[in-house]
Amino acid sequence: MSFITFTFPDDPFYGRVNDSYGATVYELDSDVGLFGGKKSSSIYRTGPQRSVVPVGNINWGGWTSSKNVTIGGTNCGKLLNHRRAGLFSPAEYWFTAGDGREYYWVKKECFTASGQRVATYTRKKNRLLHSDISAGLSVDLSYSTPATLDFILISALLMEKKREDEERRRRSAAASGGGGGGGGGGGGGC
């Protein structure tokens, strides 16, 4: 298997997504709410001569609404469908990509339904005395066609937002002396 790594030099939810040669292949744009929270993210693929092709949109939801994902003009609902294989197994988040096949995320790795790893997401590392390390998404070359890559990228953003939200809940609970919690949400599919 040969992998290509995409980096998020600006921010995982805003700015450019570059390929391993440094060329911008996606652009992410986020709308921020009144209190600084993300309201929505728009994803664009950068084509020849820097043309921009809309790929999808994530409505992050709010106090009363849930996440909603649109890819290629198709409303996918929540996109990620939460499943758990057993009581002590890690949560899996499934989706169907534009190629018609099912994939799932476990933590920071994406797999085919048969268990072959097709992508790995690495979080941005903020370092005090050295330059920061950008977030990255390594994708198996055979799954880097737009019909699949668009879904892998958008689902990686959903998983990263889920991790951020869970970390924020844990910090808030620790600060108030409360316990953890977590859980997952259901999902839809495309």
mmCIF file of the C-alpha atoms, coordinates in Angstrom:
data_MODEL
# 
_entry.id   MODEL 
# 
loop_
_atom_site.group_PDB 
_atom_site.id 
_atom_site.type_symbol 
_atom_site.label_atom_id 
_atom_site.label_alt_id 
_atom_site.label_comp_id 
_atom_site.label_asym_id 
_atom_site.label_entity_id 
_atom_site.label_seq_id 
_atom_site.pdbx_PDB_ins_code 
_atom_site.Cartn_x 
_atom_site.Cartn_y 
_atom_site.Cartn_z 
_atom_site.occupancy 
_atom_site.B_iso_or_equiv 
_atom_site.pdbx_formal_charge 
_atom_site.auth_seq_id 
_atom_site.auth_comp_id 
_atom_site.auth_asym_id 
_atom_site.auth_atom_id 
_atom_site.pdbx_PDB_model_num 
ATOM 1   C CA . MET A 1 1   ? 0.000   0.000  0.000   1.00 0.00 ? 1   MET A CA 1 
ATOM 2   C CA . SER A 1 2   ? 1.196   3.452  -0.848  1.00 0.00 ? 2   SER A CA 1 
ATOM 3   C CA . PHE A 1 3   ? -0.149  6.479  1.011   1.00 0.00 ? 3   PHE A CA 1 
ATOM 4   C CA . ILE A 1 4   ? -0.370  10.169 0.149   1.00 0.00 ? 4   ILE A CA 1 
ATOM 5   C CA . THR A 1 5   ? -0.391  12.673 2.996   1.00 0.00 ? 5   THR A CA 1 
ATOM 6   C CA . PHE A 1 6   ? -2.535  15.790 2.960   1.00 0.00 ? 6   PHE A CA 1 
ATOM 7   C CA . THR A 1 7   ? -1.710  18.544 5.448   1.00 0.00 ? 7   THR A CA 1 
ATOM 8   C CA . PHE A 1 8   ? -3.832  21.274 7.028   1.00 0.00 ? 8   PHE A CA 1 
ATOM 9   C CA . PRO A 1 9   ? -1.216  24.065 7.379   1.00 0.00 ? 9   PRO A CA 1 
ATOM 10  C CA . ASP A 1 10  ? -3.684  26.673 8.652   1.00 0.00 ? 10  ASP A CA 1 
ATOM 11  C CA . ASP A 1 11  ? -6.299  24.876 10.758  1.00 0.00 ? 11  ASP A CA 1 
ATOM 12  C CA . PRO A 1 12  ? -8.164  21.556 10.481  1.00 0.00 ? 12  PRO A CA 1 
ATOM 13  C CA . PHE A 1 13  ? -11.443 23.419 9.843   1.00 0.00 ? 13  PHE A CA 1 
ATOM 14  C CA . TYR A 1 14  ? -10.341 26.512 7.974   1.00 0.00 ? 14  TYR A CA 1 
ATOM 15  C CA . GLY A 1 15  ? -7.851  27.261 5.226   1.00 0.00 ? 15  GLY A CA 1 
ATOM 16  C CA . ARG A 1 16  ? -5.936  25.070 2.826   1.00 0.00 ? 16  ARG A CA 1 
ATOM 17  C CA . VAL A 1 17  ? -5.477  21.327 2.538   1.00 0.00 ? 17  VAL A CA 1 
ATOM 18  C CA . ASN A 1 18  ? -2.241  20.603 0.676   1.00 0.00 ? 18  ASN A CA 1 
ATOM 19  C CA . ASP A 1 19  ? -0.987  17.436 -0.971  1.00 0.00 ? 19  ASP A CA 1 
ATOM 20  C CA . SER A 1 20  ? 2.490   16.048 -0.262  1.00 0.00 ? 20  SER A CA 1 
ATOM 21  C CA . TYR A 1 21  ? 3.961   18.384 -2.928  1.00 0.00 ? 21  TYR A CA 1 
ATOM 22  C CA . GLY A 1 22  ? 2.550   21.474 -1.203  1.00 0.00 ? 22  GLY A CA 1 
ATOM 23  C CA . ALA A 1 23  ? -0.147  22.120 -3.801  1.00 0.00 ? 23  ALA A CA 1 
ATOM 24  C CA . THR A 1 24  ? -3.534  23.176 -2.433  1.00 0.00 ? 24  THR A CA 1 
ATOM 25  C CA . VAL A 1 25  ? -6.116  20.500 -3.262  1.00 0.00 ? 25  VAL A CA 1 
ATOM 26  C CA . TYR A 1 26  ? -8.960  21.577 -0.953  1.00 0.00 ? 26  TYR A CA 1 
ATOM 27  C CA . GLU A 1 27  ? -10.013 24.824 0.651   1.00 0.00 ? 27  GLU A CA 1 
ATOM 28  C CA . LEU A 1 28  ? -12.047 24.905 3.848   1.00 0.00 ? 28  LEU A CA 1 
ATOM 29  C CA . ASP A 1 29  ? -14.150 27.852 4.924   1.00 0.00 ? 29  ASP A CA 1 
ATOM 30  C CA . SER A 1 30  ? -15.950 28.058 8.283   1.00 0.00 ? 30  SER A CA 1 
ATOM 31  C CA . ASP A 1 31  ? -18.691 30.328 9.553   1.00 0.00 ? 31  ASP A CA 1 
ATOM 32  C CA . VAL A 1 32  ? -18.333 31.139 13.232  1.00 0.00 ? 32  VAL A CA 1 
ATOM 33  C CA . GLY A 1 33  ? -21.268 31.719 15.555  1.00 0.00 ? 33  GLY A CA 1 
ATOM 34  C CA . LEU A 1 34  ? -21.921 34.488 18.037  1.00 0.00 ? 34  LEU A CA 1 
ATOM 35  C CA . PHE A 1 35  ? -19.837 32.925 20.835  1.00 0.00 ? 35  PHE A CA 1 
ATOM 36  C CA . GLY A 1 36  ? -17.000 31.684 18.624  1.00 0.00 ? 36  GLY A CA 1 
ATOM 37  C CA . GLY A 1 37  ? -18.337 28.181 17.955  1.00 0.00 ? 37  GLY A CA 1 
ATOM 38  C CA . LYS A 1 38  ? -18.358 26.718 14.465  1.00 0.00 ? 38  LYS A CA 1 
ATOM 39  C CA . LYS A 1 39  ? -21.713 27.072 12.681  1.00 0.00 ? 39  LYS A CA 1 
ATOM 40  C CA . SER A 1 40  ? -20.823 25.531 9.336   1.00 0.00 ? 40  SER A CA 1 
ATOM 41  C CA . SER A 1 41  ? -17.888 24.536 7.151   1.00 0.00 ? 41  SER A CA 1 
ATOM 42  C CA . SER A 1 42  ? -17.764 24.589 3.368   1.00 0.00 ? 42  SER A CA 1 
ATOM 43  C CA . ILE A 1 43  ? -15.350 22.319 1.528   1.00 0.00 ? 43  ILE A CA 1 
ATOM 44  C CA . TYR A 1 44  ? -14.059 23.114 -1.972  1.00 0.00 ? 44  TYR A CA 1 
ATOM 45  C CA . ARG A 1 45  ? -11.762 21.105 -4.256  1.00 0.00 ? 45  ARG A CA 1 
ATOM 46  C CA . THR A 1 46  ? -9.112  23.185 -6.035  1.00 0.00 ? 46  THR A CA 1 
ATOM 47  C CA . GLY A 1 47  ? -8.835  22.255 -9.697  1.00 0.00 ? 47  GLY A CA 1 
ATOM 48  C CA . PRO A 1 48  ? -6.664  23.256 -12.638 1.00 0.00 ? 48  PRO A CA 1 
ATOM 49  C CA . GLN A 1 49  ? -5.795  26.962 -12.878 1.00 0.00 ? 49  GLN A CA 1 
ATOM 50  C CA . ARG A 1 50  ? -6.954  27.328 -9.249  1.00 0.00 ? 50  ARG A CA 1 
ATOM 51  C CA . SER A 1 51  ? -10.599 26.786 -10.178 1.00 0.00 ? 51  SER A CA 1 
ATOM 52  C CA . VAL A 1 52  ? -12.726 25.996 -7.139  1.00 0.00 ? 52  VAL A CA 1 
ATOM 53  C CA . VAL A 1 53  ? -15.342 23.229 -7.167  1.00 0.00 ? 53  VAL A CA 1 
ATOM 54  C CA . PRO A 1 54  ? -17.812 22.988 -4.254  1.00 0.00 ? 54  PRO A CA 1 
ATOM 55  C CA . VAL A 1 55  ? -17.580 19.548 -2.617  1.00 0.00 ? 55  VAL A CA 1 
ATOM 56  C CA . GLY A 1 56  ? -19.696 19.708 0.487   1.00 0.00 ? 56  GLY A CA 1 
ATOM 57  C CA . ASN A 1 57  ? -20.974 21.529 3.512   1.00 0.00 ? 57  ASN A CA 1 
ATOM 58  C CA . ILE A 1 58  ? -21.164 20.635 7.200   1.00 0.00 ? 58  ILE A CA 1 
ATOM 59  C CA . ASN A 1 59  ? -23.751 22.365 9.359   1.00 0.00 ? 59  ASN A CA 1 
ATOM 60  C CA . TRP A 1 60  ? -22.285 21.761 12.814  1.00 0.00 ? 60  TRP A CA 1 
ATOM 61  C CA . GLY A 1 61  ? -25.614 22.236 14.528  1.00 0.00 ? 61  GLY A CA 1 
ATOM 62  C CA . GLY A 1 62  ? -26.200 24.124 17.705  1.00 0.00 ? 62  GLY A CA 1 
ATOM 63  C CA . TRP A 1 63  ? -28.168 23.987 20.892  1.00 0.00 ? 63  TRP A CA 1 
ATOM 64  C CA . THR A 1 64  ? -31.296 22.767 19.151  1.00 0.00 ? 64  THR A CA 1 
ATOM 65  C CA . SER A 1 65  ? -30.125 21.294 15.860  1.00 0.00 ? 65  SER A CA 1 
ATOM 66  C CA . SER A 1 66  ? -27.855 18.402 15.001  1.00 0.00 ? 66  SER A CA 1 
ATOM 67  C CA . LYS A 1 67  ? -25.078 18.083 12.458  1.00 0.00 ? 67  LYS A CA 1 
ATOM 68  C CA . ASN A 1 68  ? -26.084 17.901 8.827   1.00 0.00 ? 68  ASN A CA 1 
ATOM 69  C CA . VAL A 1 69  ? -23.734 17.042 5.960   1.00 0.00 ? 69  VAL A CA 1 
ATOM 70  C CA . THR A 1 70  ? -24.180 17.686 2.246   1.00 0.00 ? 70  THR A CA 1 
ATOM 71  C CA . ILE A 1 71  ? -21.701 16.175 -0.223  1.00 0.00 ? 71  ILE A CA 1 
ATOM 72  C CA . GLY A 1 72  ? -21.927 16.700 -3.964  1.00 0.00 ? 72  GLY A CA 1 
ATOM 73  C CA . GLY A 1 73  ? -25.399 18.198 -3.588  1.00 0.00 ? 73  GLY A CA 1 
ATOM 74  C CA . THR A 1 74  ? -26.741 15.142 -1.725  1.00 0.00 ? 74  THR A CA 1 
ATOM 75  C CA . ASN A 1 75  ? -27.973 15.591 1.842   1.00 0.00 ? 75  ASN A CA 1 
ATOM 76  C CA . CYS A 1 76  ? -26.309 12.846 3.892   1.00 0.00 ? 76  CYS A CA 1 
ATOM 77  C CA . GLY A 1 77  ? -27.844 13.743 7.264   1.00 0.00 ? 77  GLY A CA 1 
ATOM 78  C CA . LYS A 1 78  ? -25.267 13.148 10.000  1.00 0.00 ? 78  LYS A CA 1 
ATOM 79  C CA . LEU A 1 79  ? -23.133 11.023 7.595   1.00 0.00 ? 79  LEU A CA 1 
ATOM 80  C CA . LEU A 1 80  ? -21.465 9.009  10.384  1.00 0.00 ? 80  LEU A CA 1 
ATOM 81  C CA . ASN A 1 81  ? -23.464 6.119  11.809  1.00 0.00 ? 81  ASN A CA 1 
ATOM 82  C CA . HIS A 1 82  ? -22.321 5.112  15.311  1.00 0.00 ? 82  HIS A CA 1 
ATOM 83  C CA . ARG A 1 83  ? -21.941 1.360  15.901  1.00 0.00 ? 83  ARG A CA 1 
ATOM 84  C CA . ARG A 1 84  ? -20.277 -0.691 18.610  1.00 0.00 ? 84  ARG A CA 1 
ATOM 85  C CA . ALA A 1 85  ? -19.265 -4.291 17.912  1.00 0.00 ? 85  ALA A CA 1 
ATOM 86  C CA . GLY A 1 86  ? -19.192 -5.329 21.580  1.00 0.00 ? 86  GLY A CA 1 
ATOM 87  C CA . LEU A 1 87  ? -19.377 -3.988 25.100  1.00 0.00 ? 87  LEU A CA 1 
ATOM 88  C CA . PHE A 1 88  ? -15.629 -3.389 25.418  1.00 0.00 ? 88  PHE A CA 1 
ATOM 89  C CA . SER A 1 89  ? -14.810 -2.653 21.786  1.00 0.00 ? 89  SER A CA 1 
ATOM 90  C CA . PRO A 1 90  ? -14.083 0.894  20.625  1.00 0.00 ? 90  PRO A CA 1 
ATOM 91  C CA . ALA A 1 91  ? -16.822 2.889  18.936  1.00 0.00 ? 91  ALA A CA 1 
ATOM 92  C CA . GLU A 1 92  ? -16.985 2.710  15.161  1.00 0.00 ? 92  GLU A CA 1 
ATOM 93  C CA . TYR A 1 93  ? -18.392 5.473  12.961  1.00 0.00 ? 93  TYR A CA 1 
ATOM 94  C CA . TRP A 1 94  ? -19.575 4.154  9.581   1.00 0.00 ? 94  TRP A CA 1 
ATOM 95  C CA . PHE A 1 95  ? -20.329 5.950  6.326   1.00 0.00 ? 95  PHE A CA 1 
ATOM 96  C CA . THR A 1 96  ? -20.966 5.111  2.692   1.00 0.00 ? 96  THR A CA 1 
ATOM 97  C CA . ALA A 1 97  ? -18.713 7.008  0.267   1.00 0.00 ? 97  ALA A CA 1 
ATOM 98  C CA . GLY A 1 98  ? -19.398 8.173  -3.264  1.00 0.00 ? 98  GLY A CA 1 
ATOM 99  C CA . ASP A 1 99  ? -17.961 4.903  -4.600  1.00 0.00 ? 99  ASP A CA 1 
ATOM 100 C CA . GLY A 1 100 ? -20.874 3.050  -2.933  1.00 0.00 ? 100 GLY A CA 1 
ATOM 101 C CA . ARG A 1 101 ? -18.653 1.189  -0.453  1.00 0.00 ? 101 ARG A CA 1 
ATOM 102 C CA . GLU A 1 102 ? -18.855 1.306  3.339   1.00 0.00 ? 102 GLU A CA 1 
ATOM 103 C CA . TYR A 1 103 ? -16.025 2.647  5.473   1.00 0.00 ? 103 TYR A CA 1 
ATOM 104 C CA . TYR A 1 104 ? -15.633 3.253  9.190   1.00 0.00 ? 104 TYR A CA 1 
ATOM 105 C CA . TRP A 1 105 ? -13.504 5.280  11.599  1.00 0.00 ? 105 TRP A CA 1 
ATOM 106 C CA . VAL A 1 106 ? -12.099 3.950  14.861  1.00 0.00 ? 106 VAL A CA 1 
ATOM 107 C CA . LYS A 1 107 ? -10.425 6.815  16.692  1.00 0.00 ? 107 LYS A CA 1 
ATOM 108 C CA . LYS A 1 108 ? -8.014  8.301  14.124  1.00 0.00 ? 108 LYS A CA 1 
ATOM 109 C CA . GLU A 1 109 ? -8.032  5.508  11.537  1.00 0.00 ? 109 GLU A CA 1 
ATOM 110 C CA . CYS A 1 110 ? -10.425 4.816  8.659   1.00 0.00 ? 110 CYS A CA 1 
ATOM 111 C CA . PHE A 1 111 ? -11.020 1.286  7.351   1.00 0.00 ? 111 PHE A CA 1 
ATOM 112 C CA . THR A 1 112 ? -12.956 -0.469 4.605   1.00 0.00 ? 112 THR A CA 1 
ATOM 113 C CA . ALA A 1 113 ? -15.833 -2.726 5.700   1.00 0.00 ? 113 ALA A CA 1 
ATOM 114 C CA . SER A 1 114 ? -13.397 -5.664 5.393   1.00 0.00 ? 114 SER A CA 1 
ATOM 115 C CA . GLY A 1 115 ? -10.965 -4.031 7.836   1.00 0.00 ? 115 GLY A CA 1 
ATOM 116 C CA . GLN A 1 116 ? -8.285  -2.681 5.471   1.00 0.00 ? 116 GLN A CA 1 
ATOM 117 C CA . ARG A 1 117 ? -6.855  0.629  6.716   1.00 0.00 ? 117 ARG A CA 1 
ATOM 118 C CA . VAL A 1 118 ? -7.344  3.347  4.092   1.00 0.00 ? 118 VAL A CA 1 
ATOM 119 C CA . ALA A 1 119 ? -6.621  6.557  6.033   1.00 0.00 ? 119 ALA A CA 1 
ATOM 120 C CA . THR A 1 120 ? -5.073  7.905  9.210   1.00 0.00 ? 120 THR A CA 1 
ATOM 121 C CA . TYR A 1 121 ? -5.662  11.359 10.688  1.00 0.00 ? 121 TYR A CA 1 
ATOM 122 C CA . THR A 1 122 ? -2.986  13.021 12.818  1.00 0.00 ? 122 THR A CA 1 
ATOM 123 C CA . ARG A 1 123 ? -3.845  15.979 14.993  1.00 0.00 ? 123 ARG A CA 1 
ATOM 124 C CA . LYS A 1 124 ? -2.068  19.316 14.934  1.00 0.00 ? 124 LYS A CA 1 
ATOM 125 C CA . LYS A 1 125 ? 0.710   19.484 17.510  1.00 0.00 ? 125 LYS A CA 1 
ATOM 126 C CA . ASN A 1 126 ? 1.375   22.824 19.165  1.00 0.00 ? 126 ASN A CA 1 
ATOM 127 C CA . ARG A 1 127 ? 4.950   22.897 20.362  1.00 0.00 ? 127 ARG A CA 1 
ATOM 128 C CA . LEU A 1 128 ? 6.400   25.525 22.661  1.00 0.00 ? 128 LEU A CA 1 
ATOM 129 C CA . LEU A 1 129 ? 10.028  25.713 21.516  1.00 0.00 ? 129 LEU A CA 1 
ATOM 130 C CA . HIS A 1 130 ? 9.718   24.375 17.974  1.00 0.00 ? 130 HIS A CA 1 
ATOM 131 C CA . SER A 1 131 ? 7.455   25.102 15.053  1.00 0.00 ? 131 SER A CA 1 
ATOM 132 C CA . ASP A 1 132 ? 3.983   23.591 15.180  1.00 0.00 ? 132 ASP A CA 1 
ATOM 133 C CA . ILE A 1 133 ? 3.260   20.388 13.286  1.00 0.00 ? 133 ILE A CA 1 
ATOM 134 C CA . SER A 1 134 ? 0.217   20.649 11.024  1.00 0.00 ? 134 SER A CA 1 
ATOM 135 C CA . ALA A 1 135 ? -2.667  18.212 11.170  1.00 0.00 ? 135 ALA A CA 1 
ATOM 136 C CA . GLY A 1 136 ? -2.496  15.577 8.451   1.00 0.00 ? 136 GLY A CA 1 
ATOM 137 C CA . LEU A 1 137 ? -4.554  12.971 6.642   1.00 0.00 ? 137 LEU A CA 1 
ATOM 138 C CA . SER A 1 138 ? -2.709  10.023 5.071   1.00 0.00 ? 138 SER A CA 1 
ATOM 139 C CA . VAL A 1 139 ? -4.810  8.196  2.477   1.00 0.00 ? 139 VAL A CA 1 
ATOM 140 C CA . ASP A 1 140 ? -4.092  4.989  0.562   1.00 0.00 ? 140 ASP A CA 1 
ATOM 141 C CA . LEU A 1 141 ? -3.520  6.057  -3.063  1.00 0.00 ? 141 LEU A CA 1 
ATOM 142 C CA . SER A 1 142 ? -6.116  3.600  -4.338  1.00 0.00 ? 142 SER A CA 1 
ATOM 143 C CA . TYR A 1 143 ? -8.764  5.457  -2.271  1.00 0.00 ? 143 TYR A CA 1 
ATOM 144 C CA . SER A 1 144 ? -7.725  8.973  -3.284  1.00 0.00 ? 144 SER A CA 1 
ATOM 145 C CA . THR A 1 145 ? -10.204 9.402  -6.142  1.00 0.00 ? 145 THR A CA 1 
ATOM 146 C CA . PRO A 1 146 ? -12.553 12.365 -5.586  1.00 0.00 ? 146 PRO A CA 1 
ATOM 147 C CA . ALA A 1 147 ? -15.608 10.087 -5.115  1.00 0.00 ? 147 ALA A CA 1 
ATOM 148 C CA . THR A 1 148 ? -13.947 8.512  -2.071  1.00 0.00 ? 148 THR A CA 1 
ATOM 149 C CA . LEU A 1 149 ? -11.485 11.165 -0.900  1.00 0.00 ? 149 LEU A CA 1 
ATOM 150 C CA . ASP A 1 150 ? -14.195 13.824 -0.485  1.00 0.00 ? 150 ASP A CA 1 
ATOM 151 C CA . PHE A 1 151 ? -16.034 11.528 1.942   1.00 0.00 ? 151 PHE A CA 1 
ATOM 152 C CA . ILE A 1 152 ? -12.864 10.504 3.795   1.00 0.00 ? 152 ILE A CA 1 
ATOM 153 C CA . LEU A 1 153 ? -11.855 14.158 4.237   1.00 0.00 ? 153 LEU A CA 1 
ATOM 154 C CA . ILE A 1 154 ? -15.285 15.293 5.426   1.00 0.00 ? 154 ILE A CA 1 
ATOM 155 C CA . SER A 1 155 ? -15.679 12.313 7.769   1.00 0.00 ? 155 SER A CA 1 
ATOM 156 C CA . ALA A 1 156 ? -12.185 13.054 9.188   1.00 0.00 ? 156 ALA A CA 1 
ATOM 157 C CA . LEU A 1 157 ? -13.346 16.613 9.943   1.00 0.00 ? 157 LEU A CA 1 
ATOM 158 C CA . LEU A 1 158 ? -16.433 15.214 11.694  1.00 0.00 ? 158 LEU A CA 1 
ATOM 159 C CA . MET A 1 159 ? -14.281 12.862 13.778  1.00 0.00 ? 159 MET A CA 1 
ATOM 160 C CA . GLU A 1 160 ? -11.873 15.671 14.738  1.00 0.00 ? 160 GLU A CA 1 
ATOM 161 C CA . LYS A 1 161 ? -14.781 17.916 15.792  1.00 0.00 ? 161 LYS A CA 1 
ATOM 162 C CA . LYS A 1 162 ? -16.169 15.015 17.848  1.00 0.00 ? 162 LYS A CA 1 
ATOM 163 C CA . ARG A 1 163 ? -12.778 14.641 19.609  1.00 0.00 ? 163 ARG A CA 1 
ATOM 164 C CA . GLU A 1 164 ? -12.592 18.388 20.284  1.00 0.00 ? 164 GLU A CA 1 
ATOM 165 C CA . ASP A 1 165 ? -16.111 18.406 21.732  1.00 0.00 ? 165 ASP A CA 1 
ATOM 166 C CA . GLU A 1 166 ? -15.365 15.383 23.958  1.00 0.00 ? 166 GLU A CA 1 
ATOM 167 C CA . GLU A 1 167 ? -12.133 16.992 25.221  1.00 0.00 ? 167 GLU A CA 1 
ATOM 168 C CA . ARG A 1 168 ? -14.007 20.229 25.968  1.00 0.00 ? 168 ARG A CA 1 
ATOM 169 C CA . ARG A 1 169 ? -16.668 18.272 27.903  1.00 0.00 ? 169 ARG A CA 1 
ATOM 170 C CA . ARG A 1 170 ? -13.988 16.439 29.912  1.00 0.00 ? 170 ARG A CA 1 
ATOM 171 C CA . ARG A 1 171 ? -12.155 19.677 30.769  1.00 0.00 ? 171 ARG A CA 1 
ATOM 172 C CA . SER A 1 172 ? -15.437 21.325 31.757  1.00 0.00 ? 172 SER A CA 1 
ATOM 173 C CA . ALA A 1 173 ? -16.446 18.334 33.904  1.00 0.00 ? 173 ALA A CA 1 
ATOM 174 C CA . ALA A 1 174 ? -13.006 18.230 35.556  1.00 0.00 ? 174 ALA A CA 1 
ATOM 175 C CA . ALA A 1 175 ? -13.135 21.963 36.284  1.00 0.00 ? 175 ALA A CA 1 
ATOM 176 C CA . SER A 1 176 ? -16.559 21.623 37.890  1.00 0.00 ? 176 SER A CA 1 
ATOM 177 C CA . GLY A 1 177 ? -15.626 18.425 39.743  1.00 0.00 ? 177 GLY A CA 1 
ATOM 178 C CA . GLY A 1 178 ? -18.026 16.292 37.706  1.00 0.00 ? 178 GLY A CA 1 
ATOM 179 C CA . GLY A 1 179 ? -17.493 13.003 35.981  1.00 0.00 ? 179 GLY A CA 1 
ATOM 180 C CA . GLY A 1 180 ? -16.767 12.148 32.388  1.00 0.00 ? 180 GLY A CA 1 
ATOM 181 C CA . GLY A 1 181 ? -19.395 10.944 30.058  1.00 0.00 ? 181 GLY A CA 1 
ATOM 182 C CA . GLY A 1 182 ? -19.209 10.734 26.405  1.00 0.00 ? 182 GLY A CA 1 
ATOM 183 C CA . GLY A 1 183 ? -21.271 8.562  24.260  1.00 0.00 ? 183 GLY A CA 1 
ATOM 184 C CA . GLY A 1 184 ? -21.936 8.858  20.645  1.00 0.00 ? 184 GLY A CA 1 
ATOM 185 C CA . GLY A 1 185 ? -24.672 9.904  18.459  1.00 0.00 ? 185 GLY A CA 1 
ATOM 186 C CA . GLY A 1 186 ? -26.554 8.018  15.891  1.00 0.00 ? 186 GLY A CA 1 
ATOM 187 C CA . GLY A 1 187 ? -26.029 8.835  12.343  1.00 0.00 ? 187 GLY A CA 1 
ATOM 188 C CA . GLY A 1 188 ? -27.345 8.776  8.937   1.00 0.00 ? 188 GLY A CA 1 
ATOM 189 C CA . GLY A 1 189 ? -25.649 7.943  5.790   1.00 0.00 ? 189 GLY A CA 1 
ATOM 190 C CA . CYS A 1 190 ? -25.235 8.904  2.237   1.00 0.00 ? 190 CYS A CA 1 
# 
